[in-house]
Coordinates of C-alpha atoms and ligand atoms in Angstrom, one line a residue:
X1 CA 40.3 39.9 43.3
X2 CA 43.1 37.4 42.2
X3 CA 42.7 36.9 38.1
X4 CA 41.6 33.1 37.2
X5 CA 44.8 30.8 35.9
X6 CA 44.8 29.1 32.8
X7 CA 48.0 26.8 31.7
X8 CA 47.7 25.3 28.6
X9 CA 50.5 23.1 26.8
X10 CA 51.0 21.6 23.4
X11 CA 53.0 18.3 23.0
X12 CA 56.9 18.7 22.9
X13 CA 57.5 17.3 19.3
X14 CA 60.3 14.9 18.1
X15 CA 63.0 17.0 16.3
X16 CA 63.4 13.6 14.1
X17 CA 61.4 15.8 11.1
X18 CA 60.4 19.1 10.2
X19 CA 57.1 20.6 11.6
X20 CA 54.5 20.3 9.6
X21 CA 50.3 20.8 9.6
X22 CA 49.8 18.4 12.8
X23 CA 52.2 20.1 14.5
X24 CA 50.7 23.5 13.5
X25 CA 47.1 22.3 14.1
X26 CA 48.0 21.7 18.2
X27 CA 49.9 24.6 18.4
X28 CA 47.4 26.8 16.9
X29 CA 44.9 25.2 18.8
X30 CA 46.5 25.9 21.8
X31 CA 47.2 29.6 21.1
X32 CA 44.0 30.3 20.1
X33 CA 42.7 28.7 23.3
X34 CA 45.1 30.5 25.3
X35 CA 43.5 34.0 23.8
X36 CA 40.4 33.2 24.2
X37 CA 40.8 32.6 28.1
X38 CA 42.8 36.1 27.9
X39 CA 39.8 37.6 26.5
X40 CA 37.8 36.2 29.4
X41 CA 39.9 37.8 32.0
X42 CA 42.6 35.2 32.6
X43 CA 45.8 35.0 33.5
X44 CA 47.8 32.9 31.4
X45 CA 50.2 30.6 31.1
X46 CA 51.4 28.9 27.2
X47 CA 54.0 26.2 26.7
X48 CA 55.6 24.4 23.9
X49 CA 59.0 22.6 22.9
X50 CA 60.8 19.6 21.3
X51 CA 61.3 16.3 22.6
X52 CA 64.9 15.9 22.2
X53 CA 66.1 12.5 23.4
X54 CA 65.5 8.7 22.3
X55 CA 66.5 6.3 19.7
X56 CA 64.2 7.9 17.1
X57 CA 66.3 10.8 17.7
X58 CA 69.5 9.4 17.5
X59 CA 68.7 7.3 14.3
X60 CA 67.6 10.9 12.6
X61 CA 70.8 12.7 13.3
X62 CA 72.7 9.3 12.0
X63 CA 70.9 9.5 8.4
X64 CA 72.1 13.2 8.1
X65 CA 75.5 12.1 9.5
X66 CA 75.7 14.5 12.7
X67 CA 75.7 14.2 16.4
X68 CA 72.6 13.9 18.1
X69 CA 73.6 17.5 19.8
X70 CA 73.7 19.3 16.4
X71 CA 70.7 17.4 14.9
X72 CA 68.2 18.5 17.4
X73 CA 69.9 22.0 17.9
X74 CA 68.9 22.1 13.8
X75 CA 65.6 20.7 14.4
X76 CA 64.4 22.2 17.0
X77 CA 65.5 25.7 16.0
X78 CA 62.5 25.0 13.0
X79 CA 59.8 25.1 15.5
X80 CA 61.0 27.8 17.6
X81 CA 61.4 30.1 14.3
X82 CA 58.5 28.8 13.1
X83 CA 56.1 29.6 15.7
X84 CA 56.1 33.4 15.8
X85 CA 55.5 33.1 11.8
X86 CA 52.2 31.5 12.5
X87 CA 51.5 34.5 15.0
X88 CA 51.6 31.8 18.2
X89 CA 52.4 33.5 21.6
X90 CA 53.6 30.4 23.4
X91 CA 55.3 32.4 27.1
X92 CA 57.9 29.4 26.9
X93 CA 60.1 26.4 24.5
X94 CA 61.2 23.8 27.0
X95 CA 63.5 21.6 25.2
X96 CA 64.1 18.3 26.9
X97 CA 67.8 18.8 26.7
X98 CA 67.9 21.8 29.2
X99 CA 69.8 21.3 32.3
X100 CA 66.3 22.5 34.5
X101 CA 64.4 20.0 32.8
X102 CA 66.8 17.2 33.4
X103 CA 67.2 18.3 37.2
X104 CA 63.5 17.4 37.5
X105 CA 63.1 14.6 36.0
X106 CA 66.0 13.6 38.0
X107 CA 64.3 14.4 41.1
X108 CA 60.9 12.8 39.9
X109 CA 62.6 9.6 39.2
X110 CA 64.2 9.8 42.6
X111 CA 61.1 10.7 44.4
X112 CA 59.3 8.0 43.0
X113 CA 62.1 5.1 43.5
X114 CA 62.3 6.1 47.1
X115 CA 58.5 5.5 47.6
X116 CA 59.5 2.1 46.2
X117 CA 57.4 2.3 43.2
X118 CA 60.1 2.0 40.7
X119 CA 62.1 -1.7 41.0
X120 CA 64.6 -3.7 39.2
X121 CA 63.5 -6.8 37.1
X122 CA 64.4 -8.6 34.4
X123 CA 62.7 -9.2 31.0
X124 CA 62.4 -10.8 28.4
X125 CA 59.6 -9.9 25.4
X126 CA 58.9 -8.4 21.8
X127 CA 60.6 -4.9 21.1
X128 CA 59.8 -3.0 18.5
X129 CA 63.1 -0.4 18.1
X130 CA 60.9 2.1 16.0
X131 CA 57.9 2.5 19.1
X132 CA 61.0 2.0 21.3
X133 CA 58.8 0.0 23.2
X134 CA 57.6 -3.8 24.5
X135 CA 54.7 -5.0 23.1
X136 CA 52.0 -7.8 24.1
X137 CA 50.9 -10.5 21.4
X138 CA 47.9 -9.0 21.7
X139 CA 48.9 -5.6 21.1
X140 CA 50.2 -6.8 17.3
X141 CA 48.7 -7.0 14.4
X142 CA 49.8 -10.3 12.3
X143 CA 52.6 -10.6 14.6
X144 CA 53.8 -7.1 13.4
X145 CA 53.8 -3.6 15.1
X146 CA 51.0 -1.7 14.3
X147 CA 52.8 1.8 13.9
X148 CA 55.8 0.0 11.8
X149 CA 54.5 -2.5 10.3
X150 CA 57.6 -4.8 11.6
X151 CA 57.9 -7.6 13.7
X152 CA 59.2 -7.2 17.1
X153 CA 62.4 -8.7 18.1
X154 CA 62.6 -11.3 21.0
X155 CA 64.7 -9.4 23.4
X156 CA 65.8 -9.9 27.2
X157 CA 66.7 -7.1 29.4
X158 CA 67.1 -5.7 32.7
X159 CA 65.7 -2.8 33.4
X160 CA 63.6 -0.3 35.9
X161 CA 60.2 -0.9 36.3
X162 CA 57.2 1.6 37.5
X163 CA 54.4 0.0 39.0
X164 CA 51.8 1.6 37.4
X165 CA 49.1 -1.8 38.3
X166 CA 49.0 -0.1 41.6
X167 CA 47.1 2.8 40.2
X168 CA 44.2 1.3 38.1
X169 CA 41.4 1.7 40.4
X170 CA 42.5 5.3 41.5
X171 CA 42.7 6.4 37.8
X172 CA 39.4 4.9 36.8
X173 CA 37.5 6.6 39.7
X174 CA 39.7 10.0 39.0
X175 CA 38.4 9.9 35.9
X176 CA 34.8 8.4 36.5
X177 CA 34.4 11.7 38.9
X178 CA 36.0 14.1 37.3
X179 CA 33.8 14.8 34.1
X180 CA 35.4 16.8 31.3
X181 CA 39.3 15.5 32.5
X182 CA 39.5 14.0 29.3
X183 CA 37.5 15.9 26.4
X184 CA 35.9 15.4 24.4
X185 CA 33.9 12.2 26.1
X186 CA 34.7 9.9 23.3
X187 CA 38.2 10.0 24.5
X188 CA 37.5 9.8 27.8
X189 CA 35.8 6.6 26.4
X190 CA 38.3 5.0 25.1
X191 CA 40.9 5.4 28.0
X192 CA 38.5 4.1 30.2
X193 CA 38.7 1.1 27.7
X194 CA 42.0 0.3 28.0
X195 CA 41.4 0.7 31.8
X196 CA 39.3 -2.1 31.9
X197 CA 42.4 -4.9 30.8
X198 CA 44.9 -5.1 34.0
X199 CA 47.5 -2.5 33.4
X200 CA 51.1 -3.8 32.9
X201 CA 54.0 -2.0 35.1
X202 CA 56.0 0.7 32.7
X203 CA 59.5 0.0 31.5
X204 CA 61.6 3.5 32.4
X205 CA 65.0 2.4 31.8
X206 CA 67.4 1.1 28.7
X207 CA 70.4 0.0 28.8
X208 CA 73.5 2.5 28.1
X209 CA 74.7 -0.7 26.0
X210 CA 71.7 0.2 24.0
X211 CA 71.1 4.0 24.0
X212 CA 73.1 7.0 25.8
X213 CA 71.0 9.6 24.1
X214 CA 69.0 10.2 27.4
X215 CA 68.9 11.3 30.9
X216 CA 71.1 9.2 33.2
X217 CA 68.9 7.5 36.1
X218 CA 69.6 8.9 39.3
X219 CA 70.1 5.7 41.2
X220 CA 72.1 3.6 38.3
X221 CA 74.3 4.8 36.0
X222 CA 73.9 2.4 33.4
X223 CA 70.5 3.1 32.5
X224 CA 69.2 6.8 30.6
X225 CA 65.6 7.2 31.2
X226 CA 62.4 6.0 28.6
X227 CA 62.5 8.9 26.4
X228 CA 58.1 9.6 27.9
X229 CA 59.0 9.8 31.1
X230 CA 61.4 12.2 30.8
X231 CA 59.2 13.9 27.8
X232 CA 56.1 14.3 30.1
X233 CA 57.7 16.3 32.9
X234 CA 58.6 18.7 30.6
X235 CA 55.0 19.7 31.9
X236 CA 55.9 20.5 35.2
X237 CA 60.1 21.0 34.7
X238 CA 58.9 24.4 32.6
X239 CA 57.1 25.6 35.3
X240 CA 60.1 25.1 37.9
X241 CA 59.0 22.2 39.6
X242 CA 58.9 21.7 42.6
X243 CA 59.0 25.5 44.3
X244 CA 59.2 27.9 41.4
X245 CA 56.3 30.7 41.5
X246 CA 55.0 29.7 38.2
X247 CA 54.8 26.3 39.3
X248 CA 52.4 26.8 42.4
X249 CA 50.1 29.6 40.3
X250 CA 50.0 27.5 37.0
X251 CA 49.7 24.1 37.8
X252 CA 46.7 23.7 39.1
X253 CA 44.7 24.8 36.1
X254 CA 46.8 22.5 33.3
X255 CA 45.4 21.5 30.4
X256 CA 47.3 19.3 27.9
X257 CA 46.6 19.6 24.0
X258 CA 47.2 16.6 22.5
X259 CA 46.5 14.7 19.1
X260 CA 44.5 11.0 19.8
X261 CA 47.6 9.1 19.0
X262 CA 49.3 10.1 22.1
X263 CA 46.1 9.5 24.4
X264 CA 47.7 6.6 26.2
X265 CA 51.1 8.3 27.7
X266 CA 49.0 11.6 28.2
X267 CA 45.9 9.5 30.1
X268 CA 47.5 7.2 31.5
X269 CA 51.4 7.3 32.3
X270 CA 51.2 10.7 33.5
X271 CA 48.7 11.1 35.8
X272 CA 49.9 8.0 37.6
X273 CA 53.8 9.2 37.3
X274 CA 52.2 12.8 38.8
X275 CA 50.4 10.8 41.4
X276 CA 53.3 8.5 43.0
X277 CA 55.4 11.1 43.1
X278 CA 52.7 12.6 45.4
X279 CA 52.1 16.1 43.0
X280 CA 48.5 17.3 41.8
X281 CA 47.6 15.6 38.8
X282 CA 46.6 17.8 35.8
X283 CA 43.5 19.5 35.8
X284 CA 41.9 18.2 32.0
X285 CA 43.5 16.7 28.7
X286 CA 42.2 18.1 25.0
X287 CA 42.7 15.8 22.6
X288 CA 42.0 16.2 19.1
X289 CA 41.6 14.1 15.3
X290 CA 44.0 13.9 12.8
X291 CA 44.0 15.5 10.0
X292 CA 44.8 13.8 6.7
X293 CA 45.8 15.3 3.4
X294 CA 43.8 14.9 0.2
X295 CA 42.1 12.0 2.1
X296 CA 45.2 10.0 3.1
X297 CA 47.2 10.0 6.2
X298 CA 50.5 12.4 5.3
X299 CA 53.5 10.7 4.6
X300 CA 56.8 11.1 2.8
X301 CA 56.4 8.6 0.8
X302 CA 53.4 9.8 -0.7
X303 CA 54.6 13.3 -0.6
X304 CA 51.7 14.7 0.7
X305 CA 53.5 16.3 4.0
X306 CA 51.8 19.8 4.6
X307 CA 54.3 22.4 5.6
X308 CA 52.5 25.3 7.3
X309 CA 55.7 27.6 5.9
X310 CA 54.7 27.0 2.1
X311 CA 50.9 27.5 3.1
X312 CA 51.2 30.3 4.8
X313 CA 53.7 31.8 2.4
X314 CA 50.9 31.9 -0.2
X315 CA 47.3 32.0 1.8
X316 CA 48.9 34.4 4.7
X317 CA 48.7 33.4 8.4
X318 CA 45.7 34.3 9.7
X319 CA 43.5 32.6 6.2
X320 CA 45.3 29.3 7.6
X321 CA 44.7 29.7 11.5
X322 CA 40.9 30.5 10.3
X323 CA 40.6 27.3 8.2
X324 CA 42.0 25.3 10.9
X325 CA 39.6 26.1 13.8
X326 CA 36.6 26.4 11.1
X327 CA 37.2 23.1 9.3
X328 CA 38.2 20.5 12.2
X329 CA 35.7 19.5 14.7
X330 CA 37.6 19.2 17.6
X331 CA 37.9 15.7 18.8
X332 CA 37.1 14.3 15.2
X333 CA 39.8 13.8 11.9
X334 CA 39.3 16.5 9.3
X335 CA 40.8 16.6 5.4
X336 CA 43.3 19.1 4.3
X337 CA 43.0 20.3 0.5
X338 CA 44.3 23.3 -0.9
X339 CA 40.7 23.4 -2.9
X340 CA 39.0 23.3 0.5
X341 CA 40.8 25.7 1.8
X342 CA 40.9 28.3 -1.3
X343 CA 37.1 27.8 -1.4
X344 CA 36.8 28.7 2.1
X345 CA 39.4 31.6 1.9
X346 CA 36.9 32.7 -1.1
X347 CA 33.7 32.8 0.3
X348 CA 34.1 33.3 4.1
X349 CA 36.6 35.5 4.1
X350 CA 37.2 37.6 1.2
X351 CA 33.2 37.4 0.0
X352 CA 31.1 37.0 3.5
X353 CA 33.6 39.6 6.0
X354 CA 35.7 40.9 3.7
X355 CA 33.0 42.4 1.5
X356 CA 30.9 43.7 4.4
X357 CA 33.9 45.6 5.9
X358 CA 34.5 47.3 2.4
X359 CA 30.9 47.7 1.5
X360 CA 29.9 49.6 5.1
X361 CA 33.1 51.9 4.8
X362 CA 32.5 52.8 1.6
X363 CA 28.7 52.9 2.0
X364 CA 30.1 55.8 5.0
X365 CA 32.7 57.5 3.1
X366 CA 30.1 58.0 0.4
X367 CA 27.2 58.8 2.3
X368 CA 29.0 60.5 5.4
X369 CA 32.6 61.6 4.2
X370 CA 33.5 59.3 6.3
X371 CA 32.5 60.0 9.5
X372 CA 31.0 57.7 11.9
X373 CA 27.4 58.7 11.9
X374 CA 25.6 59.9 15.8
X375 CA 22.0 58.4 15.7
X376 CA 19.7 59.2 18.2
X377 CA 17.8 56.1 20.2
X378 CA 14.6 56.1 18.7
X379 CA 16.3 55.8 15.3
X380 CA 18.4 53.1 16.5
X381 CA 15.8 51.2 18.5
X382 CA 13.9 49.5 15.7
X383 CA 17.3 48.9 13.2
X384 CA 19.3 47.8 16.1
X385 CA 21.5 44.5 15.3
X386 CA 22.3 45.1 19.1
X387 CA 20.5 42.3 20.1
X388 CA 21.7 39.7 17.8
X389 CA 25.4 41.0 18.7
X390 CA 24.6 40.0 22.4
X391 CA 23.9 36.7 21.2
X392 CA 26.9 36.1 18.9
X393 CA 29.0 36.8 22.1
X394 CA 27.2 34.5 24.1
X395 CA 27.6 31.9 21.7
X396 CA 31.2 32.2 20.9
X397 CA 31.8 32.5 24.3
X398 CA 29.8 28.8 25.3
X399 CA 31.5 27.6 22.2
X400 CA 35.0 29.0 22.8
X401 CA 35.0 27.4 26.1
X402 CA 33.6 24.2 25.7
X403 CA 37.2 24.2 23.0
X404 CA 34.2 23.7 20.3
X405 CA 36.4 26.1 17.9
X406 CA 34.5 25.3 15.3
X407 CA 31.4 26.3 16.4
X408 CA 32.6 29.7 18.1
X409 CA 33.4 30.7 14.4
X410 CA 30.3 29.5 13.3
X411 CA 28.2 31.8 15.4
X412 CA 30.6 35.0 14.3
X413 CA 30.1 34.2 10.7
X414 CA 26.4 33.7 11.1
X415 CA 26.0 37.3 12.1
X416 CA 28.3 38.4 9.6
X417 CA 25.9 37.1 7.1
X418 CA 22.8 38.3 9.1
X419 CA 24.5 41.7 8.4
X420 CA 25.1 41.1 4.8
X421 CA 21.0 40.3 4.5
X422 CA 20.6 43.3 6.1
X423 CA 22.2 45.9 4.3
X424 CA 20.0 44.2 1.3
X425 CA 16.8 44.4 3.5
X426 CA 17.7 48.0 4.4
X427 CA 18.8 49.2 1.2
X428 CA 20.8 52.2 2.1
X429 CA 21.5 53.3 -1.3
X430 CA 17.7 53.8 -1.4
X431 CA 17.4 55.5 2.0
X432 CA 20.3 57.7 0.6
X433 CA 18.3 59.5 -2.0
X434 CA 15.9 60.8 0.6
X435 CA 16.7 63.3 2.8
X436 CA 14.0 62.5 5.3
X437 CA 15.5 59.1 5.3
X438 CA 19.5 60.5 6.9
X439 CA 18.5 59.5 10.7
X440 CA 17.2 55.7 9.5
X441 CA 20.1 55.9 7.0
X442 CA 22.8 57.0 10.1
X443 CA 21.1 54.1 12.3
X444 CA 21.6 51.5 9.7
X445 CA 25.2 52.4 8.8
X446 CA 26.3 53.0 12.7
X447 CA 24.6 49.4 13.5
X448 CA 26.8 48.2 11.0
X449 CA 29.6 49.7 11.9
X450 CA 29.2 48.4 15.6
X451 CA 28.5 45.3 14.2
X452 CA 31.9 44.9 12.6
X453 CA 33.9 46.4 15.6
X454 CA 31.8 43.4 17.6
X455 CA 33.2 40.8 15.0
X456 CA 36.2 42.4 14.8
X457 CA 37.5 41.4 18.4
X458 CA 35.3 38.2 18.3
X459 CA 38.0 36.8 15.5
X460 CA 41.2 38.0 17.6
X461 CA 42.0 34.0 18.9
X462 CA 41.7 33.3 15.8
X463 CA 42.9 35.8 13.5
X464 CA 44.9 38.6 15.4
X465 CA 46.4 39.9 12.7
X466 CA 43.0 40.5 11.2
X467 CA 41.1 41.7 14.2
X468 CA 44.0 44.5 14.4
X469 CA 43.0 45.5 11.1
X470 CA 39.3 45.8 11.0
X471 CA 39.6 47.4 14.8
X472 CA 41.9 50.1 13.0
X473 CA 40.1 50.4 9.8
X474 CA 37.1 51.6 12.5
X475 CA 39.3 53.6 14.2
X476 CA 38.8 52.2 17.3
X477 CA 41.6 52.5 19.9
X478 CA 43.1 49.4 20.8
X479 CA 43.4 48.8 24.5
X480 CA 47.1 47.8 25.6
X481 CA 46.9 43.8 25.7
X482 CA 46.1 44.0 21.7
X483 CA 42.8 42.9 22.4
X484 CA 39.3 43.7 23.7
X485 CA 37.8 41.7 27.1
X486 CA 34.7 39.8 26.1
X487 CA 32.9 41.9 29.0
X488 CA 34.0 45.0 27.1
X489 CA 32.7 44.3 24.0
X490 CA 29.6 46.2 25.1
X491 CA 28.3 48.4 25.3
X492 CA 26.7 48.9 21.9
X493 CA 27.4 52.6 20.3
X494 CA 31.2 52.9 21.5
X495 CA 32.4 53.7 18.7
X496 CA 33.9 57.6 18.8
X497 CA 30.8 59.1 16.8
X498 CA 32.2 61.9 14.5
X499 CA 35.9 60.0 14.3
X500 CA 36.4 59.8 10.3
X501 CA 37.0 56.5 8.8
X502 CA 38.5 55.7 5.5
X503 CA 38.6 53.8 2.6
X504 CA 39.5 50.1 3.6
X505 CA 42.5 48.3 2.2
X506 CA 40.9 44.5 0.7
X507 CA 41.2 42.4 3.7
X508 CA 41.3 39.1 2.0
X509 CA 41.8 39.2 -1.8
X510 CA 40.2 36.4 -3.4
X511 CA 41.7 33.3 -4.6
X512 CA 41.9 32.8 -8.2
X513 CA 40.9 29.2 -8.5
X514 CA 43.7 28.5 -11.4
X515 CA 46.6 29.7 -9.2
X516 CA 47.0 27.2 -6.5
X517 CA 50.4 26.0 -6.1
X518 CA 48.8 21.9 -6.2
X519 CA 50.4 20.5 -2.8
Ligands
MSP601 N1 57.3 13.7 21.5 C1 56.0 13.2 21.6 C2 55.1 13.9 22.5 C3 55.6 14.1 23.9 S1 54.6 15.1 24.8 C4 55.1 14.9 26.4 C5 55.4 13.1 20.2 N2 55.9 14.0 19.3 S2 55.3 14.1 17.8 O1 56.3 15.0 17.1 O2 55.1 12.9 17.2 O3 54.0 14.9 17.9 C6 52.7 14.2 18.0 C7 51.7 15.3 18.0 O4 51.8 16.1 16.9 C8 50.3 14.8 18.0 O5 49.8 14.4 19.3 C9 49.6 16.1 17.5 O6 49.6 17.0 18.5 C10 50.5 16.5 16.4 N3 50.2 15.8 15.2 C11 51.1 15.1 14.4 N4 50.5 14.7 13.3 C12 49.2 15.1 13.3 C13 48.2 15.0 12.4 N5 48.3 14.4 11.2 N6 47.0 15.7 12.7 C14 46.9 16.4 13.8 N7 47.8 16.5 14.7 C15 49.0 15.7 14.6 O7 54.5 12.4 20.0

């Protein structure tokens, strides 16, 4: 039987700034998606990049005094170093400056001109130069942008126009009958919202007069392309549109990871663009919060921009990934503080897993030397956390795949503490000073044991580094792929009874409250 397809995508960021925790946040979202759906037997397909062309673009390599070309060659080379540093696995960085991806858009533009959907008109209305985009009266907010905070300038241009108005009713019954397109519902919500006001044709043009940092229109030489419509097809361009094998296996099962601020090009532009040029439109669009830092929204002015390089650098990779997925609600904004996230490094990780994995080996090297203990089913039977395990699966698994990331963690750490009560309730320091007690002491330490190998490739989306770790520190083999199956997980009592385990390196130290760097 053919494996099931899964294609997931992140935005393709501006190379105007540094990446920083938003950036991270999507891309570890992503990533962590995209493992989970290898853990459930798919086949899988992850992209990323950088958005290289536009005003915004240009403007950033003028401040720093170098072409556009060098600028987002600098830039862009940031995200693509960073990413294997936050352990992502992305299979491919499209960058919107590659000759494939501008062959496509090419022939998307073309395709959708000859259907006559694309005409010439000319306009006059507000501009606002930072959103490189018209805006309506309505649209403002005291006359003034509401991204910039500056009025618009009065501007009259020619220029290419898409007629998206032709799309409306198909988009709102798409979406009306395709439940879970847009997730969460909230989102779905709110594009249905700006569905219900008559939707204004898209400009796709600007002037060469204005802006040459773009991709020439196929039909008109004096236009380059609106820097989202050529950024959206990076979707399809890094799949080798139109008859590339990765195209015809992947697309089908898209799904586009996306923060709310870019709901509108993501909901709305592109499955129309996708739809008059006569392609499949995406299969479902994940959009998530924002997250703010210390309570406001980051900004350099107020210096609170998060770099994922310093946080990682002193709370290690997989502490940050973990604090990601446990803290944000997917769909909903969430806080970043470095006291947030040192209390959580301190009592979920180093105190609630980390503990348990160094009390049960040491609980074994003590009372076993080490080796795993063999128990024999009627032992087991009554101590068994075999049943609870099943259930933690079950319930990372509903959570994992409803992208409830949050929750799935939830559920593994909620059996971690069940095993910490345990090991209380059990008291295997008392069972040890009775030698009729050895079987029930064997069963309890085993159950353990299999409890951590089950947590142990529960947390591998999320922290791979650490799953690798604990699945080592058990000695259990690690299948090829890095990784264990979610229907491989069981059966309970895998582990090689007899192998010899030893004394566990700390997993996570804890944080000493006084030693935060203060971002
Ligand atoms: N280049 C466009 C996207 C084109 S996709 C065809 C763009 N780039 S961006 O660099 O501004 O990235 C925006 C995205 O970065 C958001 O949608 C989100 O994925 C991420 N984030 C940026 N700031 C964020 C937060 N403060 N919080 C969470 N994610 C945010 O828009």
């Amino acid at each position: 039987m053919e494996a099931k397809t899964q294609f997931f995508t992140t935005p393709i960021y501006y190379v105007n700034a540094k990446p920083h925790l938003g950036h991270a946040y999507t891309t570890i979202a992503a990533d962590v998606a995209t493992r989970f759906k290898q853990m459930d037997g798919y086949d899988t397909y992850f992209l990323t990049g950088t958005d290289e062309h536009g005003d915004k673009i240009v403007q950033a390599a003028e401040k720093q005094s170098q072409s556009p070309a060098e600028y987002v060659e600098k830039i862009s080379r940031l995200f693509q170093d960073l990413w294997p540093r936050l352990s992502i696995g992305n299979d491919r960085f499209i960058r919107t400056t590659q000759p494939e991806h501008i062959r496509v858009v090419e022939q998307l533009l073309t395709r959708i001109h000859d259907r006559g959907d694309i005409y010439f008109s000319s306009y006059e209305g507000l501009y606002c130069y930072g959103c490189e985009r018209f805006y309506q009266e309505r649209e403002l907010v005291d006359g003034k942008c509401p991204d910039h905070g500056v009025a618009p300038s009065r501007i009259r241009e020619s220029n290419y126009f898409f007629r998206m108005s032709q799309y409306q009713d198909w988009l709102i019954d798409h979406i009306k009958t395709h439940p879970g397109f847009i997730h969460p519902k909230q989102y779905e919500t709110e594009i249905l919202s700006f569905l219900k006001e008559p939707l204004e044709d898209l400009c796709i043009s600007r002037p060469k007069s204005r802006l040459t940092w773009g991709i020439t229109l196929p039909f008109d030489d004096n236009f380059v392309t609106y820097v989202w419509f050529d950024a959206l097809t990076n979707y399809i361009s890094a799949l080798g549109y139109p008859d590339g094998p990765l195209f015809e296996k992947f697309w089908p099962s898209a799904r586009h990871f996306v923060a709310k601020d870019i709901i509108k090009p993501h909901g709305i532009y592109w499955p129309i663009m996708l739809k008059a040029a006569g392609i499949d439109i995406y299969n479902g669009l994940n959009v998530h919060g924002f997250w703010n830092v210390s309570g406001s929204k980051m900004s350099k002015s107020i210096g609170n921009v998060t770099d994922p390089v310093q946080v990682t650098g002193q709370y290690g990779v997989d502490a940050f990934r973990y604090f990601l997925m446990r803290e944000m609600v997917f769909g909903l904004d969430a806080n970043f503080t470095e006291d947030v996230l040192v209390s959580r490094i301190n009592s979920d990780l180093a105190n609630d897993l980390g503990n348990l994995f160094s009390r049960v080996l040491s609980m074994n090297l003590k009372y076993f030397k080490g080796e795993i203990p063999d128990v024999t089913s009627a032992e087991s039977a009554a101590l068994s956390l075999e049943p609870e395990a099943k259930e933690t699966i079950q319930r990372f698994r509903d959570a994992m795949a409803g992208y409830e990331f949050h929750k799935g963690l939830e559920a593994v750490w909620q059996f971690i503490s069940r095993m910490n009560k345990y090991i209380d309730t059990q008291e295997p320091w008392r069972l040890a000073k009775d030698p009729d007690a050895r079987p029930k002491l064997s069963a309890v330490i085993r159950n353990l044991l299999e409890g951590l190998r089950t947590v142990a490739c529960l947390i591998y989306p999320v922290m791979p580094e650490t799953s690798g770790k604990l699945l080592a520190g058990l000695k259990v083999p690690l299948p090829e792929t890095g990784f264990f199956k979610l229907d491989r997980i069981f059966p309970w009592m895998q582990m090689p009874a007899g192998a010899c385990l030893e004394k566990p390196d700390s997993l996570f130290p804890r944080v000493d409250a006084g030693k935060k760097t203060g971002q």
